[in-house]
Coordinates of C-alpha atoms in Angstrom, one line a residue:
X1 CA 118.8 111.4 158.7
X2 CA 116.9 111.0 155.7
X3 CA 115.0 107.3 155.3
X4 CA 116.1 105.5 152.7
X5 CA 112.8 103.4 152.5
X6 CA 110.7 106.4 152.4
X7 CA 111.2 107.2 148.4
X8 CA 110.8 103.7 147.4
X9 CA 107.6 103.7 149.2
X10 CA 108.4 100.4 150.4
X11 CA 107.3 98.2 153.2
X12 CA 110.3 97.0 155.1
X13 CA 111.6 93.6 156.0
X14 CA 114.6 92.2 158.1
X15 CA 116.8 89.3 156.9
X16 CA 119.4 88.1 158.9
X17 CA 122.3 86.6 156.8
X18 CA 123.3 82.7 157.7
X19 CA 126.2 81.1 158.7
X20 CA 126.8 79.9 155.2
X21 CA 126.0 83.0 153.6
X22 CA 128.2 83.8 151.1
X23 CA 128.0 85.9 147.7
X24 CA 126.9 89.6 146.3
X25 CA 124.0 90.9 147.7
X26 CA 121.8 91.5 144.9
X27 CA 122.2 87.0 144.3
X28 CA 121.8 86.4 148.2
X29 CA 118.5 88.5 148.1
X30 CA 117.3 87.4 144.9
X31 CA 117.5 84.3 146.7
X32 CA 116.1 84.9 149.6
X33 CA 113.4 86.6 148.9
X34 CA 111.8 83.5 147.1
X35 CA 111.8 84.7 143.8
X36 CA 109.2 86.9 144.4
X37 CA 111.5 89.9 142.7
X38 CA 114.1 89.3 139.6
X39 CA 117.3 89.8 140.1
X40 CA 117.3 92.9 138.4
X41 CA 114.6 94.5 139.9
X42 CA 116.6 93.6 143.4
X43 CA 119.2 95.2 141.5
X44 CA 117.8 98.1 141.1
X45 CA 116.1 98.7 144.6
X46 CA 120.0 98.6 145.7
X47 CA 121.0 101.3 143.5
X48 CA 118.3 103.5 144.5
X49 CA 119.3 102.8 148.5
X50 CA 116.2 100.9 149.2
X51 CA 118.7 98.1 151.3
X52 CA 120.7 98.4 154.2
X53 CA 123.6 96.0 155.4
X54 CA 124.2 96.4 159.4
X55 CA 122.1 99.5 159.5
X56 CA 124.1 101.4 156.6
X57 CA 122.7 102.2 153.3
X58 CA 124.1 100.2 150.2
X59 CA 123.8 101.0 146.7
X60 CA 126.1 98.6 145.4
X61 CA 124.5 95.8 144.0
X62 CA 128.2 93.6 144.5
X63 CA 128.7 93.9 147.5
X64 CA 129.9 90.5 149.5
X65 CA 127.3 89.0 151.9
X66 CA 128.9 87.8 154.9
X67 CA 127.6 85.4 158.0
X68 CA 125.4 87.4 160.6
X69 CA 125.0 90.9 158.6
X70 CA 121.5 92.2 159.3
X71 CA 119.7 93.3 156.1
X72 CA 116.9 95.6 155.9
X73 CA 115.3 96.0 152.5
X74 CA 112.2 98.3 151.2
X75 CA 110.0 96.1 149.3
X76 CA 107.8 98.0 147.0
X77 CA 104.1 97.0 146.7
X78 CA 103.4 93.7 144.7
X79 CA 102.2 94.1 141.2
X80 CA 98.9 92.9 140.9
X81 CA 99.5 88.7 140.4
X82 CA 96.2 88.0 138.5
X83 CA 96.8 88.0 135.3
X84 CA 94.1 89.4 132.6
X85 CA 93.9 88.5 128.8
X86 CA 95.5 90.2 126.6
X87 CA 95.6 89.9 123.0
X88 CA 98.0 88.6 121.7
X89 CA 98.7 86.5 118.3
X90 CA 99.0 82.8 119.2
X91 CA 99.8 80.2 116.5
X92 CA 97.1 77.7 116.6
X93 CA 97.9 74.1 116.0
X94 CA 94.6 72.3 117.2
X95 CA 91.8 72.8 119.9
X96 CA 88.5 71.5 121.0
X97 CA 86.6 71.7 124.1
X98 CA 89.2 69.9 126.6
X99 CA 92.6 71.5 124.9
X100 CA 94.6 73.8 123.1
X101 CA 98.1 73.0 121.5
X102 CA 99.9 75.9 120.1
X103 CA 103.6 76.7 118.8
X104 CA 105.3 79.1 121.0
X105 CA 107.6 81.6 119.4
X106 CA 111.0 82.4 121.0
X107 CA 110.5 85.4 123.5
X108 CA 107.2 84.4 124.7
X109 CA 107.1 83.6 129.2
X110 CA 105.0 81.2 129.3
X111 CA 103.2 82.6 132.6
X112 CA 103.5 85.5 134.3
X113 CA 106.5 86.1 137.3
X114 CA 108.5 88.8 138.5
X115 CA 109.2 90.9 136.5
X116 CA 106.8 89.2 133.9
X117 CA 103.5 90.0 134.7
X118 CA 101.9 91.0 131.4
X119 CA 102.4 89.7 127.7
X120 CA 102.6 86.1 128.9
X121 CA 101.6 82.9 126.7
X122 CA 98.7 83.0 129.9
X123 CA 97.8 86.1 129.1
X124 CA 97.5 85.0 125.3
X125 CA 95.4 82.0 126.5
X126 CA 93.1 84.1 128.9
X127 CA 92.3 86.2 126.2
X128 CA 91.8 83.1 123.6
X129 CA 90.2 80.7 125.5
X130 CA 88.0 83.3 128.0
X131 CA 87.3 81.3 131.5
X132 CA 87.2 78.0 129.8
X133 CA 90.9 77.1 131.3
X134 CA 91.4 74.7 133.6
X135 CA 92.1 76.4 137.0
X136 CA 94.1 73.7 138.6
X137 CA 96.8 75.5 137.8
X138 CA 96.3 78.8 140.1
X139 CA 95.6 82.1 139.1
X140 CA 99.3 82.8 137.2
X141 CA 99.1 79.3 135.6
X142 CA 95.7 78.4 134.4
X143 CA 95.7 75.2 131.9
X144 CA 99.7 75.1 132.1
X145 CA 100.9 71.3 132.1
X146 CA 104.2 71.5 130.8
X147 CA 106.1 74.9 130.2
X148 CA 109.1 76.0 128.0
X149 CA 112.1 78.2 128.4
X150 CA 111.2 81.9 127.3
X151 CA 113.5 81.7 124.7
X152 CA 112.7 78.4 123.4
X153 CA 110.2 77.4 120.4
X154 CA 108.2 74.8 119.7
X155 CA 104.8 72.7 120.8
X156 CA 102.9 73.0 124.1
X157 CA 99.5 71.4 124.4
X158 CA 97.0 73.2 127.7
X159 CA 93.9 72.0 129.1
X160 CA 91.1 74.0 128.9
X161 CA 89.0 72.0 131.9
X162 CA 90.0 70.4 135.1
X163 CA 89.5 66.7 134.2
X164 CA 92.1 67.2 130.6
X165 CA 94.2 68.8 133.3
X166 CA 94.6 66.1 135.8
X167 CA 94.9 63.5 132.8
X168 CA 97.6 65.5 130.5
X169 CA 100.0 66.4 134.3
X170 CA 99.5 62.7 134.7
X171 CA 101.0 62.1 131.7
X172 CA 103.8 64.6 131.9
X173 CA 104.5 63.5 135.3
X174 CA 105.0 60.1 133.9
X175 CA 107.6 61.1 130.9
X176 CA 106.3 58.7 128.7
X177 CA 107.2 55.8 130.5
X178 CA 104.4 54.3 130.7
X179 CA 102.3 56.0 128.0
X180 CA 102.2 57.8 124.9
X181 CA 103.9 60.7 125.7
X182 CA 106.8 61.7 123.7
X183 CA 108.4 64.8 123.3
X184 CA 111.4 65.7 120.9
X185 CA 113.3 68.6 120.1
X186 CA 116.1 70.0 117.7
X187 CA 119.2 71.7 119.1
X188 CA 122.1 73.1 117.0
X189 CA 125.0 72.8 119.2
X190 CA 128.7 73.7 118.7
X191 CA 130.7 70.2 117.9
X192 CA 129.6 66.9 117.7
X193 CA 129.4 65.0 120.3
X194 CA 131.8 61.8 120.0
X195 CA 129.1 59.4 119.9
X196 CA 126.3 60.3 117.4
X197 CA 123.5 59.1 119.7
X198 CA 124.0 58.2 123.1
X199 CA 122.1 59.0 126.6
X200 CA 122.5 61.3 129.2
X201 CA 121.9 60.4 132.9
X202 CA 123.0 63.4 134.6
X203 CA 121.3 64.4 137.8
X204 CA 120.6 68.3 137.9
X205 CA 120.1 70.4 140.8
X206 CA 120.2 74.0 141.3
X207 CA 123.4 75.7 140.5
X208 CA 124.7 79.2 142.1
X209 CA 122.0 81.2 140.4
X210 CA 118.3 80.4 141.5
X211 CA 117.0 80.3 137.9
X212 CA 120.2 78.0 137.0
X213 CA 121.0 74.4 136.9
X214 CA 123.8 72.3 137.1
X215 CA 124.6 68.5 137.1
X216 CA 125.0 67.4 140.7
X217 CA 126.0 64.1 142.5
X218 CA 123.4 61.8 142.8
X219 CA 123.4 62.2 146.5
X220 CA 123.6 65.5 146.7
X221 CA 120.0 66.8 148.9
X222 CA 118.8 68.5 145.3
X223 CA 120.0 66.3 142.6
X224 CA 116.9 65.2 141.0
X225 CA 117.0 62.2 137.7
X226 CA 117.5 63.8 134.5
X227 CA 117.7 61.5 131.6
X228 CA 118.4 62.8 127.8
X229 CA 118.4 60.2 124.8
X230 CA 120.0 62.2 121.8
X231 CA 121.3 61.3 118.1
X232 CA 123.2 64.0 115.6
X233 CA 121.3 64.3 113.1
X234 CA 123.3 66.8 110.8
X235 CA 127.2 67.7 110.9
X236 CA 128.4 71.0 109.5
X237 CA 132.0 72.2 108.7
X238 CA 133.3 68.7 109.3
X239 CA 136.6 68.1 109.2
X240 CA 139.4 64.7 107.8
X241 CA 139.7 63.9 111.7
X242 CA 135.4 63.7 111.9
X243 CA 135.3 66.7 114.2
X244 CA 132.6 69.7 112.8
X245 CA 132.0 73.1 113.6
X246 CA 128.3 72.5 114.9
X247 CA 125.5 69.8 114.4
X248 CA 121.9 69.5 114.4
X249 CA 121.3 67.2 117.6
X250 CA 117.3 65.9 118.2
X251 CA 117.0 65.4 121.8
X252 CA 114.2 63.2 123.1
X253 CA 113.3 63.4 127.1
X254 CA 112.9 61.2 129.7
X255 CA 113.0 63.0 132.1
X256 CA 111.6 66.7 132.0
X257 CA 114.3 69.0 134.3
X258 CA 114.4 73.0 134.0
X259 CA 117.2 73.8 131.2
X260 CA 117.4 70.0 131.2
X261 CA 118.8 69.6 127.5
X262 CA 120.6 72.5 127.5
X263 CA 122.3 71.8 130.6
X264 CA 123.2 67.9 129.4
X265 CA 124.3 69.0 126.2
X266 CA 126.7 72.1 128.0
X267 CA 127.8 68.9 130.5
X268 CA 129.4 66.7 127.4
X269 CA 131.3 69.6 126.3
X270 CA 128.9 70.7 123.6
X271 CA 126.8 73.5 124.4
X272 CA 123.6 75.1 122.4
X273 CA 124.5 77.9 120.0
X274 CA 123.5 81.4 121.4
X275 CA 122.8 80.2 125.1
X276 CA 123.8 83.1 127.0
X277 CA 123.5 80.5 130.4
X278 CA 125.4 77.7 129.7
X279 CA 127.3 78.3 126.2
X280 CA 129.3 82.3 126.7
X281 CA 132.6 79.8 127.0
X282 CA 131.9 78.8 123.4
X283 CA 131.2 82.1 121.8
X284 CA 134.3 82.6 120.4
X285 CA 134.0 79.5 118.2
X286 CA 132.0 81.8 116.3
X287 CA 135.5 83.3 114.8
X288 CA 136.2 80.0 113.3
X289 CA 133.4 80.5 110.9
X290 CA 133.9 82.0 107.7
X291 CA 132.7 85.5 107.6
X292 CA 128.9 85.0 106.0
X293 CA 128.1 82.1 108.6
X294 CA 129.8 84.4 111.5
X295 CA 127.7 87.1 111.2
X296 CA 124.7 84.8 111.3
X297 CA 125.8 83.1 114.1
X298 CA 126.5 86.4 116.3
X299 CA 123.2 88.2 115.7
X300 CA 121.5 84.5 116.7
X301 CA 120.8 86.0 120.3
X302 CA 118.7 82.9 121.7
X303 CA 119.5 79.5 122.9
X304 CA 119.2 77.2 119.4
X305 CA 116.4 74.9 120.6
X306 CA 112.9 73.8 119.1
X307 CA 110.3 71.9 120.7
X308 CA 109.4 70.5 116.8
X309 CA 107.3 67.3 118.4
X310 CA 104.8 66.4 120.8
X311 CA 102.6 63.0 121.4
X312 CA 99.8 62.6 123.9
X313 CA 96.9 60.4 124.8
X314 CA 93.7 62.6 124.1
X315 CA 91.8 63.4 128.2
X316 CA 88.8 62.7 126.8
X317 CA 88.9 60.4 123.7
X318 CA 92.2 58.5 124.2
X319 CA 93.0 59.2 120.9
X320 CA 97.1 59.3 120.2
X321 CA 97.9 63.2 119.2
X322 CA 101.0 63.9 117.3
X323 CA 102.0 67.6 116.6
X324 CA 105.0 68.7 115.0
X325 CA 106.1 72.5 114.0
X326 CA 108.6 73.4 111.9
X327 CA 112.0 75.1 113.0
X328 CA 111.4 78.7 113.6
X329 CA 112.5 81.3 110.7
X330 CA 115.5 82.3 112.9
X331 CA 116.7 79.3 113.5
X332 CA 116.2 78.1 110.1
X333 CA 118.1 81.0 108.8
X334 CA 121.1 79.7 111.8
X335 CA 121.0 76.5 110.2
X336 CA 121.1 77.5 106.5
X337 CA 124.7 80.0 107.4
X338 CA 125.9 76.2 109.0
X339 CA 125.1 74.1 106.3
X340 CA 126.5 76.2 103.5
X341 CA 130.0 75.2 105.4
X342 CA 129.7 72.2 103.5

């Protein structure tokens, strides 16, 4: 009998499914392998027989996990985790000898992961900055204080020394409570919310999917605090009854979750144009749109969010920075189709 691990090359490890285990295979590995391989590289390791269930080979990446099944999987040699500079374009905001604060562009990781391990905003920075970035961080996340989705725009500051490190995670860790840190952001969402500014306090834990999140009871063993303060700021296609098609919501943070504003603004029934996490239910409120706007809307293939301000205490000189970027061309061009509704 042929060995399934010997074409993947793999090294092989046993997992032994849990009393709750529950799901398709390719999630429950994902899972519990730690993140250490994307879903769809598990995925793929299924299809090419790389995984066996209770000693028999499966290439079927949906197939249910049950209680007690005995999984063997061929784990292919780790791509190399240090991350070297490469270069690539970044859009320079300001920088001295403690920091850096760029604008991301949509489609940038910020550091590298599975199935991420080159192109990276790190790898940008390593390439910039040479070994001047603070290491507190690790290896994969030199200088990194603060990150933003992959598909989000917008302002991030990094420290380039230990000491800016420890003062700007200080202040990240603190939200702003007690300090100058203030971070805002613009959203186009679908709707308008009933109350045109308003707060969120919505715990948010981690839904089904590892890299998902979800609003959880407070005393549920993951629910961590998750505060969003928000106010519409623009209303297009509205309607005699006050309803709209969409609005232009700036979100400010009090917290600092993963997918926290795109989760809270999912969670009061108006989720972020283009999200493909927390918004699919809503894509067919793209056919309400007259046929200019709905084309723009449907080719808008990212979640419509923009880091557009950030304020922090210097590290070094206490100084108050503020940094603001302007809305992306994209999502300008988003906003534009919505606004010629009116």
């Amino acid at each position: 009998m042929n060995d399934p691990f010997k074409e993947a090359g793999a090294t092989r490890k046993v997992l032994k499914a849990d009393e709750e285990a529950a799901g398709r295979l390719d999630s429950w590995l994902t899972a519990a392998l730690a993140g250490d391989f994307s879903r769809n590289r598990i995925k793929s390791l299924i299809e090419q027989g790389a995984v066996l269930v209770n000693g028999a080979a499966v290439t079927e990446p949906k197939r249910k996990v049950h209680p007690g099944d005995v999984i063997e999987v061929g784990l292919p040699e780790p791509e190399d985790p240090v991350p070297q500079g490469e270069d690539i374009p970044l859009d320079v905001l300001y920088e001295d000898d403690d920091l850096i604060v760029i604008c991301k562009p949509a489609g940038l990781v910020v550091h590298p992961g599975a199935g991420n391990w080159t192109g990276t905003l790190v790898n940008a920075l390593i390439h910039h900055c040479g070994e001047s970035l603070s290491g507190i961080g690790g290896v994969r996340r030199p200088g990194i204080v603060h990150r933003l989705d992959k598909e989000t725009s917008g302002v991030m500051v990094v420290a380039k020394n230990d000491a800016a490190h420890r003062h700007l995670s200080a202040q990240f860790a603190d939200h702003g409570r007690t300090g100058p840190l203030e971070r805002a952001y613009q959203a186009a969402v679908w709707g308008r919310p009933r109350q045109l500014r308003g707060v969120i306090d919505a715990p948010l834990g981690r839904a089904g999917d590892r890299t998902k999140r979800a609003v959880k009871r407070e005393e549920s063993e993951d629910a961590r605090e998750a505060i969003t303060h928000y106010e519409v700021v623009e209303r297009y296609g509205e309607k005699p009854d006050s309803t709209c098609l969409a609005s232009l919501v700036e979100c400010h943070l009090e917290t600092g979750r993963t997918h926290q504003i795109r989760v809270h603004m999912a969670h009061i029934g108006h989720p972020l144009i283009g999200d493909p996490d927390y918004g699919l239910a809503f894509k067919t409120k793209a056919n309400l749109l007259p046929p200019a706007a709905k084309v723009v809307v449907n080719a808008f293939d990212r979640q419509a969010l923009h880091a557009y301000m950030l304020q922090f205490e210097h590290p070094a000189s206490n100084e108050i920075m503020h940094f603001e970027a302007p809305i992306p061309d994209d999502m300008e061009a988003l906003l534009q189709a919505l606004r010629a509704l009116d």
